[in-house]
Tab-separated table of C-alpha atoms in Angstrom:
chain	number	residue	atom	x	y	z
A	1	MET	CA	-0.590	13.788	29.404
A	2	ILE	CA	-0.113	10.547	27.498
A	3	PHE	CA	2.191	10.177	24.504
A	4	LEU	CA	1.669	7.299	22.150
A	5	SER	CA	3.967	6.662	19.255
A	6	VAL	CA	3.614	4.254	16.417
A	7	ALA	CA	6.935	2.757	15.450
A	8	LEU	CA	7.068	0.746	12.269
A	9	MET	CA	10.611	0.632	10.961
A	10	PHE	CA	11.256	1.160	7.266
A	11	PRO	CA	14.457	2.336	5.607
A	12	ALA	CA	14.662	5.991	4.659
A	13	ALA	CA	15.331	7.084	1.093
A	14	THR	CA	18.973	7.237	0.061
A	15	ALA	CA	20.819	10.493	-0.521
A	16	GLN	CA	21.081	9.810	-4.243
A	17	ASP	CA	17.287	9.770	-4.502
A	18	SER	CA	16.849	13.126	-2.772
A	19	PRO	CA	16.096	16.201	-4.913
A	20	GLU	CA	18.303	19.288	-4.900
A	21	THR	CA	15.963	21.867	-3.334
A	22	ASP	CA	13.550	21.830	-0.394
A	23	GLN	CA	10.658	22.638	-2.722
A	24	GLN	CA	11.548	19.724	-4.989
A	25	GLN	CA	11.928	17.464	-1.971
A	26	GLN	CA	8.443	18.327	-0.731
A	27	ALA	CA	7.008	17.740	-4.200
A	28	GLU	CA	8.798	14.387	-4.434
A	29	GLU	CA	7.505	13.263	-1.030
A	30	THR	CA	3.923	13.639	-2.221
A	31	LYS	CA	4.690	11.084	-4.946
A	32	PRO	CA	6.345	8.138	-3.195
A	33	LYS	CA	8.718	6.110	-5.343
A	34	GLY	CA	10.733	2.954	-5.132
A	35	VAL	CA	10.648	0.803	-2.038
A	36	LEU	CA	8.435	3.194	-0.062
A	37	ALA	CA	5.873	3.306	-2.871
A	38	ARG	CA	5.772	-0.470	-3.254
A	39	ARG	CA	5.340	-1.001	0.484
A	40	ALA	CA	2.657	1.687	0.689
A	41	GLU	CA	0.796	0.182	-2.273
A	42	LYS	CA	0.874	-3.281	-0.666
A	43	ARG	CA	-0.557	-1.847	2.564
A	44	ARG	CA	-3.268	0.029	0.649
A	45	LYS	CA	-4.161	-3.089	-1.369
A	46	ARG	CA	-4.394	-5.205	1.799
A	47	ILE	CA	-6.802	-2.701	3.359
A	48	MET	CA	-8.944	-2.538	0.198
A	49	GLU	CA	-9.132	-6.346	0.115
A	50	ARG	CA	-10.203	-6.625	3.750
A	51	TYR	CA	-12.341	-3.507	4.319
A	52	GLN	CA	-15.092	-1.589	2.580
A	53	GLU	CA	-15.983	2.055	3.018
A	54	THR	CA	-19.184	3.017	4.813
A	55	GLU	CA	-20.956	6.357	4.593
A	56	ASN	CA	-20.194	7.216	8.234
A	57	THR	CA	-17.638	9.737	9.416
A	58	GLU	CA	-16.658	10.527	12.978
A	59	ALA	CA	-15.024	13.624	14.418
A	60	CYS	CA	-13.497	11.540	17.245
A	61	VAL	CA	-12.816	7.864	17.893
A	62	PRO	CA	-12.093	6.316	21.304
A	63	MET	CA	-8.430	5.395	21.643
A	64	ARG	CA	-9.257	2.184	23.489
A	65	SER	CA	-10.818	0.837	20.277
A	66	LEU	CA	-7.756	1.557	18.092
A	67	ARG	CA	-5.320	-1.327	17.619
A	68	GLN	CA	-2.884	-0.278	14.890
A	69	SER	CA	-2.178	2.597	12.537
A	70	ILE	CA	-1.087	2.000	8.957
A	71	ILE	CA	0.470	4.927	7.108
A	72	LEU	CA	-0.483	4.832	3.428
A	73	ASP	CA	1.080	8.087	2.228
A	74	ASN	CA	1.963	11.566	3.483
A	75	ARG	CA	-1.707	12.395	3.819
A	76	THR	CA	-3.497	9.147	4.728
A	77	ILE	CA	-3.496	6.970	7.854
A	78	PHE	CA	-5.690	3.906	8.336
A	79	PHE	CA	-6.498	3.037	11.945
A	80	GLU	CA	-7.475	-0.586	12.545
A	81	ALA	CA	-10.012	-0.836	15.341
A	82	THR	CA	-11.527	-3.573	17.465
A	83	GLY	CA	-14.370	-5.599	16.080
A	84	ARG	CA	-14.950	-5.311	12.370
A	85	ARG	CA	-14.127	-1.624	11.969
A	86	GLY	CA	-11.354	0.616	10.800
A	87	PHE	CA	-11.027	4.351	10.207
A	88	MET	CA	-9.411	6.082	7.242
A	89	ASN	CA	-8.051	9.492	8.170
A	90	ARG	CA	-7.195	11.842	5.315
A	91	LEU	CA	-5.162	14.720	6.686
A	92	PRO	CA	-6.333	18.143	5.447
A	93	THR	CA	-2.795	18.992	4.326
A	94	GLU	CA	0.286	17.108	3.204
A	95	CYS	CA	2.478	15.901	6.080
A	96	PRO	CA	6.010	15.628	4.620
A	97	GLY	CA	8.022	12.768	6.081
A	98	LEU	CA	5.056	10.760	7.395
A	99	LEU	CA	5.405	7.971	4.820
A	100	ARG	CA	9.180	7.879	5.085
A	101	GLU	CA	9.371	7.837	8.903
A	102	GLN	CA	6.279	5.645	9.540
A	103	ARG	CA	5.892	6.887	13.110
A	104	PHE	CA	4.180	9.702	14.921
A	105	ALA	CA	3.253	10.807	18.418
A	106	TYR	CA	0.355	12.741	19.862
A	107	ALA	CA	-0.608	14.141	23.243
A	108	ASN	CA	-3.901	12.981	24.620
A	109	SER	CA	-5.573	13.424	27.964
A	110	PHE	CA	-9.219	12.745	27.158
A	111	GLY	CA	-9.237	9.215	25.692
A	112	SER	CA	-10.163	9.997	22.087
A	113	LEU	CA	-8.359	10.817	18.888
A	114	CYS	CA	-10.112	13.701	17.125
A	115	ARG	CA	-10.249	15.767	13.952
A	116	ALA	CA	-7.804	18.715	14.081
A	117	GLN	CA	-5.710	16.977	16.743
A	118	ILE	CA	-2.002	17.504	16.101
A	119	ILE	CA	0.331	14.590	15.387
A	120	THR	CA	4.115	15.005	15.404
A	121	ILE	CA	6.297	13.056	12.972
A	122	LEU	CA	9.221	11.259	14.647
A	123	ASP	CA	12.352	9.740	13.159
A	124	SER	CA	13.962	6.533	14.442
A	125	PHE	CA	15.906	8.533	17.057
A	126	GLY	CA	12.778	10.242	18.397
A	127	ARG	CA	13.559	13.609	16.798
A	128	THR	CA	10.576	15.565	15.547
A	129	TRP	CA	10.098	16.301	11.841
A	130	GLY	CA	7.070	18.557	11.917
A	131	SER	CA	3.436	18.395	12.885
A	132	CYS	CA	0.130	17.973	11.080
A	133	ALA	CA	-3.558	17.976	11.966
A	134	LEU	CA	-5.794	14.928	11.625
A	135	GLY	CA	-8.881	14.986	9.430
A	136	ASP	CA	-12.265	13.291	9.823
A	137	PHE	CA	-12.336	9.590	10.622
A	138	GLU	CA	-14.093	7.767	7.768
A	139	GLU	CA	-15.518	4.509	9.051
A	140	TRP	CA	-14.699	1.329	7.153
A	141	GLU	CA	-15.953	-2.159	7.967
A	142	LYS	CA	-14.446	-5.553	7.339
A	143	LYS	CA	-15.825	-7.379	4.337
A	144	PRO	CA	-17.507	-10.724	4.889
A	145	LYS	CA	-14.875	-13.472	4.931
A	146	ASP	CA	-15.929	-14.926	1.580
A	147	GLU	CA	-15.396	-11.499	-0.098
A	148	SER	CA	-12.121	-10.573	1.581
A	149	GLY	CA	-10.341	-13.881	1.128
A	150	ASP	CA	-9.621	-14.118	4.878
A	151	LYS	CA	-9.808	-17.561	6.429
């Protein structure tokens, strides 16, 4: 069994920003605000500038082709792949804490990351914060350099 975790460090929300009830907290996490929202929007904008959506979706993608995961919100992860491809994964349900923690782990013994595979949210100490299933992998391709602004 192989565990792979993605660890991008970002500060957590402060206590003064947290809502009073669990239900309010979950509702607030679906609408990122402040620093987290600005960082997420910058990441989303960068992806939109560099990639364009194709019509292809995959149920599984080989892990050896994945280079980086970029968490865009509590329901969306973009996986940068080798070559000129990337994969947008829209989780079927909200995954509270994913945007805030920016790291997750998954067990894998067959070399691919697949739809319905479970990811576990981790905090900076490695404690788990819940689990969510992955959705389909929507294929994106890099735009030609003159369109994306890349040099």
